[in-house]
mmCIF file of C-alpha atoms in Angstrom:
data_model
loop_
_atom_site.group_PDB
_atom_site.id
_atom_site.type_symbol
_atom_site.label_atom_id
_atom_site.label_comp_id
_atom_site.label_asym_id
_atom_site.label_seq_id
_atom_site.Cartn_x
_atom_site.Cartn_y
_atom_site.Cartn_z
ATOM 1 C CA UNK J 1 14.000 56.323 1.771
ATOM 2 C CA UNK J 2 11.052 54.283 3.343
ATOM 3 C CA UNK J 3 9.335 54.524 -0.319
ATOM 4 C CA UNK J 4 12.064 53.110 -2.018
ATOM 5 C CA UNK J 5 12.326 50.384 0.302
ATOM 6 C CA UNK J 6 8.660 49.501 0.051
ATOM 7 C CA UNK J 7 9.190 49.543 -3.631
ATOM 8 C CA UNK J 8 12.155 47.518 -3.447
ATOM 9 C CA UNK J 9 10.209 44.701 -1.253
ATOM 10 C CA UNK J 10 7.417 45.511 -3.597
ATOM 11 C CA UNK J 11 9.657 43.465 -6.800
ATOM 12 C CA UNK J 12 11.462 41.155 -4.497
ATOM 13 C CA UNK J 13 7.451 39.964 -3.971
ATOM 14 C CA UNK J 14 7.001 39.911 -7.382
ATOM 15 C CA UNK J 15 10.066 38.180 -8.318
ATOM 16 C CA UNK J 16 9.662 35.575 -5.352
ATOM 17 C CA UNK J 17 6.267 34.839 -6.408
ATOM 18 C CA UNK J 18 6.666 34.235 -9.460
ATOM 19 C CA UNK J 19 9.386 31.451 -9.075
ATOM 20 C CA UNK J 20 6.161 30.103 -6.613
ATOM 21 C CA UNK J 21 4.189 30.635 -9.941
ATOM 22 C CA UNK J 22 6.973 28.488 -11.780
ATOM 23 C CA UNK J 23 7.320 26.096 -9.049
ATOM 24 C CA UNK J 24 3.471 25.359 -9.234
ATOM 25 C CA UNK J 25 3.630 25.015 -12.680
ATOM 26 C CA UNK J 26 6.212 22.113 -12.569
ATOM 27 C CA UNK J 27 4.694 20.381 -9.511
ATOM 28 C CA UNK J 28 1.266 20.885 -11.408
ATOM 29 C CA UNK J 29 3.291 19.110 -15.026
ATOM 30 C CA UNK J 30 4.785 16.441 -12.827
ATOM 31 C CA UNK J 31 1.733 15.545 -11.252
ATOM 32 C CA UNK J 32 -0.241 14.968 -14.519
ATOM 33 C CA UNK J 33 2.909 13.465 -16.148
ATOM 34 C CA UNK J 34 3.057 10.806 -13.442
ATOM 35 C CA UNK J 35 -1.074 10.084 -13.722
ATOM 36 C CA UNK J 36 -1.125 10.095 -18.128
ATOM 37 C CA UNK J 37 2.374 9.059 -18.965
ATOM 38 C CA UNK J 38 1.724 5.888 -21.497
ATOM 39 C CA UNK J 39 5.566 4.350 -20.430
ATOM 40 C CA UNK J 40 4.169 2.811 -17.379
ATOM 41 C CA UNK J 41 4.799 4.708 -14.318
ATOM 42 C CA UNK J 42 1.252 4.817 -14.181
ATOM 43 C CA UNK J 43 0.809 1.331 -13.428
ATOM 44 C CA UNK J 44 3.794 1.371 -10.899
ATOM 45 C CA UNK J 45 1.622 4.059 -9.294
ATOM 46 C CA UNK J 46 -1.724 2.530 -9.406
ATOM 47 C CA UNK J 47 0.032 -0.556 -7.398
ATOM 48 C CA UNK J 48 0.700 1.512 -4.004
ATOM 49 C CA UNK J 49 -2.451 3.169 -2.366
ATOM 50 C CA UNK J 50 0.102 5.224 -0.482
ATOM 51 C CA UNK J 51 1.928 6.374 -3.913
ATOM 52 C CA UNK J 52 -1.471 7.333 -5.522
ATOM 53 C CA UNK J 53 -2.287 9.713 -3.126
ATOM 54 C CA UNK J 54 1.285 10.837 -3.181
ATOM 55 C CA UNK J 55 0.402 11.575 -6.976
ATOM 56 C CA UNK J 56 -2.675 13.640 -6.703
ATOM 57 C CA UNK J 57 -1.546 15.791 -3.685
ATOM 58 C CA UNK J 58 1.346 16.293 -5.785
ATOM 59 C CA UNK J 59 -1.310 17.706 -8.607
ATOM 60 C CA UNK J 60 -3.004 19.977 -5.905
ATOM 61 C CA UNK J 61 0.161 21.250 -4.308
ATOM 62 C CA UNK J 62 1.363 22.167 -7.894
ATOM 63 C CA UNK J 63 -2.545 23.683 -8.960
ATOM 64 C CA UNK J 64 -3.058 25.597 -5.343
ATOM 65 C CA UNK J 65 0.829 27.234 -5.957
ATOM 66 C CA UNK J 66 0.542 28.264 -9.372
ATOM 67 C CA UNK J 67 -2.855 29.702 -8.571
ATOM 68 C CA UNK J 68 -1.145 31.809 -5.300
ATOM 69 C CA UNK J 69 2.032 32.495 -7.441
ATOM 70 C CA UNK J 70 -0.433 34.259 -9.913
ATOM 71 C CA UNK J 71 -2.572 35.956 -6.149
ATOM 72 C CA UNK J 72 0.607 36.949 -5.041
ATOM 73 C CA UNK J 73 2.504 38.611 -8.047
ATOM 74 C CA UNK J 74 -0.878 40.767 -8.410
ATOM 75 C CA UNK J 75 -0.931 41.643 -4.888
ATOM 76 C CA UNK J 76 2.263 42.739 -4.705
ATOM 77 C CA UNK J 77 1.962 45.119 -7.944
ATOM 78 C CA UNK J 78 -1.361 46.703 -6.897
ATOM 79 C CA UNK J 79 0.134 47.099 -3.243
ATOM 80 C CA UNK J 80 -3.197 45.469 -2.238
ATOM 81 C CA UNK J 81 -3.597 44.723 1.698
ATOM 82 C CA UNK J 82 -6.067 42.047 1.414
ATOM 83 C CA UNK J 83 -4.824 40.057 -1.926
ATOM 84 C CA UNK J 84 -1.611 40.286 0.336
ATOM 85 C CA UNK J 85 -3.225 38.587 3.491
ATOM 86 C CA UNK J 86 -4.924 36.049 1.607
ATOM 87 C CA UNK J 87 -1.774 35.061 -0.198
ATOM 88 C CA UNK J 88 0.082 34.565 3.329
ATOM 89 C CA UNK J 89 -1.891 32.887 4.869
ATOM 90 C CA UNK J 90 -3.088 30.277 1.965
ATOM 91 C CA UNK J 91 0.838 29.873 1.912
ATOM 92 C CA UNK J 92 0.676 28.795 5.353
ATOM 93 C CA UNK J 93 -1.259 26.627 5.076
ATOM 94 C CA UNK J 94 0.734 24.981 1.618
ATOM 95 C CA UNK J 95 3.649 25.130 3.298
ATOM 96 C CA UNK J 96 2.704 23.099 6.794
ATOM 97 C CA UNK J 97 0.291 20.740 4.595
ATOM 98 C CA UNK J 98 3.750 20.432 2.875
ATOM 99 C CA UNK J 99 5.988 19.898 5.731
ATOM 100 C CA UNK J 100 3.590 17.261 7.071
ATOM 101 C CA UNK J 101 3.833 15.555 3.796
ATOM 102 C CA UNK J 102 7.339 15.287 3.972
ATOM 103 C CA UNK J 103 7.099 14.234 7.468
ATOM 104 C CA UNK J 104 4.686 11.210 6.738
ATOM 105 C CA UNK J 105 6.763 10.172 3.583
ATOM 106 C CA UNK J 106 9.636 9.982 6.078
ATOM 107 C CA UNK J 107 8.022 8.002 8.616
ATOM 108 C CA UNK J 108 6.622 5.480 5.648
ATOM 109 C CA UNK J 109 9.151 4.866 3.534
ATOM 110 C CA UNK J 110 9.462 1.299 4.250
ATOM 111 C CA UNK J 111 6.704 0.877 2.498
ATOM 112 C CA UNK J 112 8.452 1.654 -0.850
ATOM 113 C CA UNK J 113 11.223 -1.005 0.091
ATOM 114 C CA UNK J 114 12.405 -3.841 -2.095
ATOM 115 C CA UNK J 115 10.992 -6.366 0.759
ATOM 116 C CA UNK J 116 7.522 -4.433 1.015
ATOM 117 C CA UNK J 117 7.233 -5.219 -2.674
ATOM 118 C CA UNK J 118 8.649 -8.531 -2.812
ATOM 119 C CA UNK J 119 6.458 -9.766 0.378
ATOM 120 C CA UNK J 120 2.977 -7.903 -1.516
ATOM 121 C CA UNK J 121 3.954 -9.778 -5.050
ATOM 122 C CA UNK J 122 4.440 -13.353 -3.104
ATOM 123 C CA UNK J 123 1.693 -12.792 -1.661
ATOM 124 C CA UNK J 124 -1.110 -11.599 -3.859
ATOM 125 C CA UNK J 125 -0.160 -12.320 -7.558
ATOM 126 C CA UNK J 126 -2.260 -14.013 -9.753
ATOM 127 C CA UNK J 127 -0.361 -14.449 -12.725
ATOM 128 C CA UNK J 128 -2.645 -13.633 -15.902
ATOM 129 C CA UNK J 129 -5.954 -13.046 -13.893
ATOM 130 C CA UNK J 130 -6.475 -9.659 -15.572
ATOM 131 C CA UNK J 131 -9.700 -9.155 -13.650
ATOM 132 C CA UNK J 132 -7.465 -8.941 -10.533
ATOM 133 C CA UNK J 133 -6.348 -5.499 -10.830
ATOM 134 C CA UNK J 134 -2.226 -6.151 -8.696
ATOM 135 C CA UNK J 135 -1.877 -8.756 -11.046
ATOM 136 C CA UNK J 136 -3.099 -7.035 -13.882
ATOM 137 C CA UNK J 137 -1.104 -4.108 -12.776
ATOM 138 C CA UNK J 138 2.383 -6.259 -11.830
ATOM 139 C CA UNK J 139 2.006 -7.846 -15.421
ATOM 140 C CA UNK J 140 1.640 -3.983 -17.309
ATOM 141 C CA UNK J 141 4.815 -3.047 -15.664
ATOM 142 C CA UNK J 142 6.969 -6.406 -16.417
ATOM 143 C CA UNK J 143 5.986 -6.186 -20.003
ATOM 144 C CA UNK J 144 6.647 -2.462 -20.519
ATOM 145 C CA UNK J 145 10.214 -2.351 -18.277
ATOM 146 C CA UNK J 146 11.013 -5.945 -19.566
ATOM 147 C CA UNK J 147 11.911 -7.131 -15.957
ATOM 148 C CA UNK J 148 10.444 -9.999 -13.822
ATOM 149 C CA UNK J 149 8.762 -9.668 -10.554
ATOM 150 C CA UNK J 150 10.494 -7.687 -7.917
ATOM 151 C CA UNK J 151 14.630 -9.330 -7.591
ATOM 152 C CA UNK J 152 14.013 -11.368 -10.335
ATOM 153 C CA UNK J 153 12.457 -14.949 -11.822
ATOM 154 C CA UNK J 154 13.270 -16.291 -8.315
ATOM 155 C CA UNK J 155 10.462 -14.228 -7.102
ATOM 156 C CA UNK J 156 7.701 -16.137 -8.408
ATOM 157 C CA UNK J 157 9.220 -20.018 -6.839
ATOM 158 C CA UNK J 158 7.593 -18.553 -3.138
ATOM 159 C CA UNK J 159 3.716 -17.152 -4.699
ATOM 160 C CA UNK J 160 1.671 -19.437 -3.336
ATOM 161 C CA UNK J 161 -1.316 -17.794 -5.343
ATOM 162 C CA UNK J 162 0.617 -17.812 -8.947
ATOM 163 C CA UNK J 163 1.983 -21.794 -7.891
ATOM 164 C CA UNK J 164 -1.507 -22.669 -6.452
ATOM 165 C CA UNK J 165 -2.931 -21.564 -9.898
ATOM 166 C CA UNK J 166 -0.351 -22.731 -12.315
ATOM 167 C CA UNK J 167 -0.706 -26.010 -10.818
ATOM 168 C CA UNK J 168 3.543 -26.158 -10.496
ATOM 169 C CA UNK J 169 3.478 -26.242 -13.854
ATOM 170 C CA UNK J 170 5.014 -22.552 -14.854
ATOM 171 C CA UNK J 171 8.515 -21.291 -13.304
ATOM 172 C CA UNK J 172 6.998 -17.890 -14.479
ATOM 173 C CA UNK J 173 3.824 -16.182 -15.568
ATOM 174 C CA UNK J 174 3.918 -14.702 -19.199
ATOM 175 C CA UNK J 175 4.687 -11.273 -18.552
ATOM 176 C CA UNK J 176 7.829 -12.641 -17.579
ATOM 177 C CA UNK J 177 9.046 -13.573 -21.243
ATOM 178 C CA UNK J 178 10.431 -12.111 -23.571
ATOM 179 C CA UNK J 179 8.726 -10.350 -26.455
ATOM 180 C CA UNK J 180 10.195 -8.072 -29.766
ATOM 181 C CA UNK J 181 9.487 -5.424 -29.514
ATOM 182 C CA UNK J 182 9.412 -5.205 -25.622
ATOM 183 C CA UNK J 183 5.773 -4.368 -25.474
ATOM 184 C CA UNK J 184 2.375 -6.020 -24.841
ATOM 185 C CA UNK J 185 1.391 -6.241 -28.749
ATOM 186 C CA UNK J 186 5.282 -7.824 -28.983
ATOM 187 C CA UNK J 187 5.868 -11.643 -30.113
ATOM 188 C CA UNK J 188 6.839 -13.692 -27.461
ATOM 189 C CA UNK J 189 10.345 -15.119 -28.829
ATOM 190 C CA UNK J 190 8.799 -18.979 -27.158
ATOM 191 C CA UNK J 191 6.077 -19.096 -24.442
ATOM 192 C CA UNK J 192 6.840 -22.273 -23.942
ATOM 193 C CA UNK J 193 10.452 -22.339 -23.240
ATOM 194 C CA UNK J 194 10.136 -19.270 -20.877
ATOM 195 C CA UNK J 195 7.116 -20.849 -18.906
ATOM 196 C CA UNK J 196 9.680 -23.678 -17.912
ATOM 197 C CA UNK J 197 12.223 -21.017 -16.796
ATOM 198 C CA UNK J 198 14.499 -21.299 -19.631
ATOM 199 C CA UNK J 199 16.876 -18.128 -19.302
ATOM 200 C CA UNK J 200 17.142 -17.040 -22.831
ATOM 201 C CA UNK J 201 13.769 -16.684 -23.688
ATOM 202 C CA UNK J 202 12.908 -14.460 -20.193
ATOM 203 C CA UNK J 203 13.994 -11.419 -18.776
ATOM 204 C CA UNK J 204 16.037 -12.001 -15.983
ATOM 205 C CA UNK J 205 16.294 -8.907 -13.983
ATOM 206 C CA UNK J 206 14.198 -7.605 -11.422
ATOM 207 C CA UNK J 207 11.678 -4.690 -11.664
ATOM 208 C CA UNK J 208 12.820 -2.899 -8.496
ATOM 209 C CA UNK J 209 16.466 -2.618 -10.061
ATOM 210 C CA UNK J 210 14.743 -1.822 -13.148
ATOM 211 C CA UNK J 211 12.729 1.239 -12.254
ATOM 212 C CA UNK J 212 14.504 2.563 -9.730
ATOM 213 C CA UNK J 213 17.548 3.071 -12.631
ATOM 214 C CA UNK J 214 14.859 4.450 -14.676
ATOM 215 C CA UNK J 215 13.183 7.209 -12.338
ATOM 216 C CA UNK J 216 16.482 7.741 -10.417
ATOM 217 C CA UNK J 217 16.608 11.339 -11.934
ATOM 218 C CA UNK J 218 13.249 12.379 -11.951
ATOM 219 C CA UNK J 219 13.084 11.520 -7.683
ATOM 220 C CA UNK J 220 16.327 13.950 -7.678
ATOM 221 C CA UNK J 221 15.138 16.266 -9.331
ATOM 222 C CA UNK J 222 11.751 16.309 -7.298
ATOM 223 C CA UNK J 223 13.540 16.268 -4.393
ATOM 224 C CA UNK J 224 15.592 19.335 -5.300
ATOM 225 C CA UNK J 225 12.180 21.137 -6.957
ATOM 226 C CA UNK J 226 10.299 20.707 -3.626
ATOM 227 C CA UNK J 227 12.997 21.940 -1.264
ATOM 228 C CA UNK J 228 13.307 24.990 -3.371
ATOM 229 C CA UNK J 229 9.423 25.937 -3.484
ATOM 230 C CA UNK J 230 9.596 25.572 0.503
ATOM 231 C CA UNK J 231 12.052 27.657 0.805
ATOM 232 C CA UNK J 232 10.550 30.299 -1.866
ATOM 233 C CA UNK J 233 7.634 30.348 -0.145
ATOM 234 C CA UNK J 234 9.657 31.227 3.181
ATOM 235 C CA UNK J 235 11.019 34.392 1.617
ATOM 236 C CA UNK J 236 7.464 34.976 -0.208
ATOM 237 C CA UNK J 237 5.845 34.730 3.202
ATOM 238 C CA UNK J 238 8.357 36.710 4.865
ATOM 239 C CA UNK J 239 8.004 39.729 1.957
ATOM 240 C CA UNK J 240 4.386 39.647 2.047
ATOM 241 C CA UNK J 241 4.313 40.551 5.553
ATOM 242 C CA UNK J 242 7.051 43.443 5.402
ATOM 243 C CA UNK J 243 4.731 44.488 2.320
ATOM 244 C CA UNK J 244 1.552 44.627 4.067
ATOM 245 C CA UNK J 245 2.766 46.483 7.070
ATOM 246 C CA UNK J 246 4.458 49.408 5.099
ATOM 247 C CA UNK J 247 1.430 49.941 2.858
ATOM 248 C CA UNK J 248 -0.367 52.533 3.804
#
């Protein structure tokens, strides 16, 4: 009776670990998704410190769990005490490194707020300084989401840097306009008619709205991935444990 139990823990490992080894796998695609994808959520990323390092946790997270998915399916096969202890406690310490960043994303999520951005882009836009890398950045994402600063056009009547620059002279930097196609190498349809605000010739809505539409599903669907590896690696923790105790 105890044998089959300990064989019947022994696959429930197996199985649990390797949704952990799936799990990884998908953090670990996510992460290099958000850090190479050529459709510009790169650029949104490069623009927050705070959602940079969000990014490459996210790519050591998914590396470190498909790596102890992988530990743990082998340990649990070979019924081996120490590939068993190792696993455990390395998925201690994922899971509390994991908790904590769930904690601090809690604590600073105002700084992913439409006012954090608007007050940053009022602030320290340049307009088409390209060596200025938030301006360089703020004009990549306009172009390639075909939005205007963070609410909208309206945005760019309190910059102080971009009016300072322009001399008063532009209601709107460039990146503002409209192009076809939508992209940097587009046509602008008339520079001049959108650099004096003219509505038909710029794109009127703001970025927030914008991206937030875009990447709606993909922050579900993160959500919903992480909270089921956390819990996997509950059960896997909880299995590893019975495991190594009845193996003789």
């Amino acid at each position: 009776m105890e044998g089959d139990c300990l064989s019947c823990m022994k696959y429930l490992m197996f199985v649990f670990n390797f949704f952990i080894f799936l799990g990884g796998a998908c953090l670990l695609g996510i992460g290099i998704w958000v850090m190479v994808d050529p459709t510009g959520f790169r650029e949104i990323v490069a623009a927050n410190p705070l959602l940079i390092t969000g990014a490459y946790i996210l790519l050591a997270m998914g590396g470190l769990l498909f790596l102890l998915g992988f530990l743990g399916c082998c340990g649990a096969v070979r019924e081996n005490k120490c590939l068993l202890l190792l696993f455990f406690l390395f998925i201690l310490i994922i899971f509390l490194a994991e908790l904590s960043a769930a904690i601090l994303a809690f604590i600073f999520r105002e700084n992913l707020t439409r006012e954090f951005f608007t007050k940053e882009l009022t602030k320290h836009y340049q307009g088409n300084n390209d060596t200025d890398v938030f301006s360089a950045t703020w004009n990549s994402v306009m172009i390639t989401f075909g939005c205007c600063g963070v609410n909208g056009p309206e945005d760019f009547k309190f910059a102080s840097v971009f009016r300072l620059l322009t001399l008063d002279s532009d209601e709107v930097p460039e990146a503002c306009c409209r192009r076809e196609p939508q992209r940097r190498d587009g046509v602008l349809l008339s520079r001049e008619e959108c650099l004096l605000g003219r509505d038909l010739f710029l794109n009127k809505q703001g970025c927030y709205t914008v991206i937030l539409n875009a990447f709606e599903t993909y922050v579900y669907l993160a959500g919903a991935l992480a909270i089921g590896v956390l819990a996997i690696e509950l059960f896997a923790m909880v299995f590893a444990m019975c495991l190594f105790r009845g193996i003789q």
